[in-house]
Short mmCIF file of C-alpha atoms and ligand atoms in Angstrom, two decimals:
data_model
loop_
_atom_site.label_atom_id
_atom_site.label_comp_id
_atom_site.label_asym_id
_atom_site.label_seq_id
_atom_site.Cartn_x
_atom_site.Cartn_y
_atom_site.Cartn_z
CA MET X 1 34.55 55.52 -23.00
CA ALA X 2 36.92 54.20 -25.85
CA SER X 3 39.80 54.81 -23.41
CA GLU X 4 38.13 53.33 -20.30
CA LYS X 5 37.40 50.03 -22.57
CA GLU X 6 40.98 50.13 -23.83
CA ALA X 7 42.62 50.35 -20.08
CA ALA X 8 40.10 47.86 -19.04
CA LEU X 9 41.01 45.34 -21.90
CA VAL X 10 45.02 45.71 -21.26
CA ALA X 11 44.59 45.60 -17.20
CA THR X 12 45.70 41.99 -15.54
CA PRO X 13 44.74 40.97 -12.23
CA SER X 14 47.92 41.57 -10.34
CA ASP X 15 49.07 41.39 -6.75
CA SER X 16 49.93 44.93 -6.63
CA THR X 17 48.20 48.07 -8.03
CA ILE X 18 48.59 51.80 -8.17
CA PHE X 19 46.27 51.87 -5.37
CA ASP X 20 48.79 50.24 -3.09
CA LYS X 21 51.16 53.14 -4.07
CA ILE X 22 48.52 55.64 -2.86
CA ILE X 23 48.02 53.46 0.21
CA ASN X 24 51.59 53.63 0.97
CA LYS X 25 51.85 57.42 0.06
CA GLU X 26 54.33 56.61 -2.72
CA ILE X 27 52.11 58.59 -5.12
CA PRO X 28 50.14 61.55 -4.22
CA SER X 29 46.38 61.62 -3.87
CA THR X 30 43.59 63.60 -2.47
CA VAL X 31 42.55 61.85 0.43
CA VAL X 32 38.73 62.98 1.57
CA TYR X 33 37.92 60.14 4.02
CA GLU X 34 40.24 57.50 6.03
CA ASP X 35 39.49 55.14 9.02
CA ASP X 36 41.45 52.07 9.97
CA LYS X 37 40.06 49.96 7.10
CA VAL X 38 39.12 52.40 4.42
CA LEU X 39 40.83 54.83 2.19
CA ALA X 40 38.62 57.36 0.00
CA PHE X 41 40.16 59.74 -2.41
CA LYS X 42 39.47 61.75 -5.31
CA ASP X 43 39.43 59.79 -9.13
CA ILE X 44 42.11 61.08 -11.06
CA GLU X 45 39.67 61.55 -14.18
CA PRO X 46 36.76 62.42 -12.54
CA GLN X 47 33.25 61.50 -14.66
CA ALA X 48 31.21 63.91 -12.48
CA PRO X 49 31.64 67.04 -10.16
CA VAL X 50 31.99 64.41 -7.43
CA HIS X 51 33.99 61.35 -7.99
CA ILE X 52 35.59 59.51 -5.20
CA LEU X 53 37.12 56.17 -5.08
CA LEU X 54 36.97 54.01 -1.92
CA ILE X 55 39.53 51.18 -1.38
CA PRO X 56 40.39 48.78 1.53
CA LYS X 57 43.67 49.50 3.04
CA VAL X 58 44.38 45.59 2.84
CA LYS X 59 43.35 44.04 -0.25
CA ASP X 60 43.19 40.58 1.30
CA GLY X 61 42.70 38.93 -2.29
CA LEU X 62 39.66 41.42 -3.48
CA SER X 63 41.06 42.23 -6.70
CA GLY X 64 37.48 42.42 -7.53
CA LEU X 65 34.07 42.01 -6.34
CA SER X 66 33.76 38.57 -8.24
CA LYS X 67 36.89 37.24 -6.02
CA ALA X 68 34.48 38.08 -2.57
CA GLU X 69 34.55 35.26 -0.32
CA GLU X 70 32.42 35.11 3.06
CA ARG X 71 35.66 36.61 5.01
CA HIS X 72 35.49 39.80 3.15
CA ILE X 73 31.85 40.48 4.05
CA ASP X 74 33.03 42.88 6.54
CA ILE X 75 35.16 45.21 4.52
CA LEU X 76 32.53 45.10 1.77
CA GLY X 77 30.07 46.25 4.25
CA ARG X 78 32.62 48.70 5.69
CA LEU X 79 33.18 50.16 2.02
CA LEU X 80 29.64 50.92 1.27
CA TYR X 81 28.75 52.20 4.78
CA ALA X 82 32.25 54.78 4.41
CA ALA X 83 30.61 55.64 0.96
CA ASN X 84 27.39 56.79 2.37
CA LEU X 85 29.39 58.77 4.75
CA VAL X 86 31.53 60.31 1.98
CA ALA X 87 28.52 61.12 -0.20
CA LYS X 88 27.08 62.96 2.91
CA GLN X 89 30.35 64.82 3.61
CA GLU X 90 30.56 65.83 -0.04
CA GLY X 91 27.05 67.19 -0.06
CA LEU X 92 25.52 64.65 -2.21
CA ASP X 93 21.87 65.17 -0.80
CA ASP X 94 20.08 64.67 -3.68
CA GLY X 95 21.56 61.29 -4.48
CA PHE X 96 24.31 60.00 -5.89
CA ARG X 97 25.55 56.66 -8.00
CA ILE X 98 27.69 53.68 -6.44
CA VAL X 99 29.73 52.03 -8.99
CA ILE X 100 31.79 48.87 -8.66
CA ASN X 101 33.37 47.69 -12.28
CA ASP X 102 34.16 43.90 -12.31
CA GLY X 103 36.59 42.47 -15.13
CA PRO X 104 36.82 43.24 -18.59
CA ASN X 105 33.37 43.55 -19.32
CA GLY X 106 32.76 45.73 -16.37
CA CYS X 107 35.67 48.22 -17.48
CA GLN X 108 37.57 47.27 -14.62
CA SER X 109 40.95 48.72 -15.16
CA VAL X 110 42.44 48.57 -11.25
CA TYR X 111 42.44 45.15 -9.82
CA HIS X 112 42.46 46.23 -5.95
CA ILE X 113 38.57 46.40 -5.41
CA HIS X 114 37.33 49.81 -5.23
CA VAL X 115 33.76 51.58 -4.85
CA HIS X 116 33.10 54.71 -7.03
CA VAL X 117 31.06 57.20 -5.55
CA LEU X 118 29.37 59.87 -8.36
CA GLY X 119 27.52 62.60 -8.03
CA GLY X 120 26.85 66.55 -8.32
CA ARG X 121 24.95 65.75 -11.65
CA GLN X 122 21.99 63.80 -12.99
CA MET X 123 23.06 60.40 -13.56
CA ASN X 124 21.74 58.65 -16.84
CA TRP X 125 20.08 55.10 -16.82
CA PRO X 126 20.63 52.69 -18.16
CA PRO X 127 24.16 53.58 -17.34
CA GLY X 128 25.63 51.93 -20.86
P1 AMP T 201 38.10 51.04 -12.86
O1 AMP T 201 37.76 51.42 -14.22
O2 AMP T 201 36.39 50.46 -12.40
O3 AMP T 201 38.71 49.99 -12.20
O4 AMP T 201 38.16 52.31 -11.94
C1 AMP T 201 39.72 52.82 -11.85
C2 AMP T 201 39.46 54.19 -11.37
O5 AMP T 201 41.20 54.52 -10.92
C3 AMP T 201 39.57 55.21 -12.90
O6 AMP T 201 38.37 56.09 -12.53
C4 AMP T 201 40.65 55.90 -12.82
O7 AMP T 201 40.56 57.19 -13.16
C5 AMP T 201 41.10 55.80 -11.42
N1 AMP T 201 42.61 55.97 -11.01
C6 AMP T 201 43.82 55.40 -11.80
N2 AMP T 201 44.76 56.02 -11.42
C7 AMP T 201 44.57 56.70 -10.34
C8 AMP T 201 45.26 57.67 -9.42
N3 AMP T 201 46.69 57.64 -9.44
N4 AMP T 201 44.54 58.72 -8.48
C9 AMP T 201 43.33 58.64 -8.48
N5 AMP T 201 42.43 57.68 -9.25
C10 AMP T 201 43.01 56.94 -10.19
#
């Protein structure tokens, strides 16, 4: 938790992030799902047996959920729908957790909106 918090505190909303490099195949990732608008790949520091990130291929100003405008409704819906497809594909039939961290208090460390799908173990509540 400490390192996640530290990463979130030093993160700055910038035009380009490491996720652009993943989209452009400049750095490797393990892609588990892809369509024309959404890319899903394994988190490099998994917090559960299954930990997948879903991102829009075109950020369009959506550095985080708090930047959402009406024009983003389509991509926000696609991200959640694709998260459901990925959860099924990964066999998370007993349930899973969707997380969207936003801003420093939300422990966001990469400013390209992303949906976490976490599963394969019992999740705790409250999440902390
Ligand atoms: P957040 O803290 O919500 O902004 O989530 C960012 C996530 O991106 C973290 O869970 C990181 O482990 C993950 N991450 C950072 N760099 C990479 C990478 N190169 N490949 C896969 N996941 C990454």
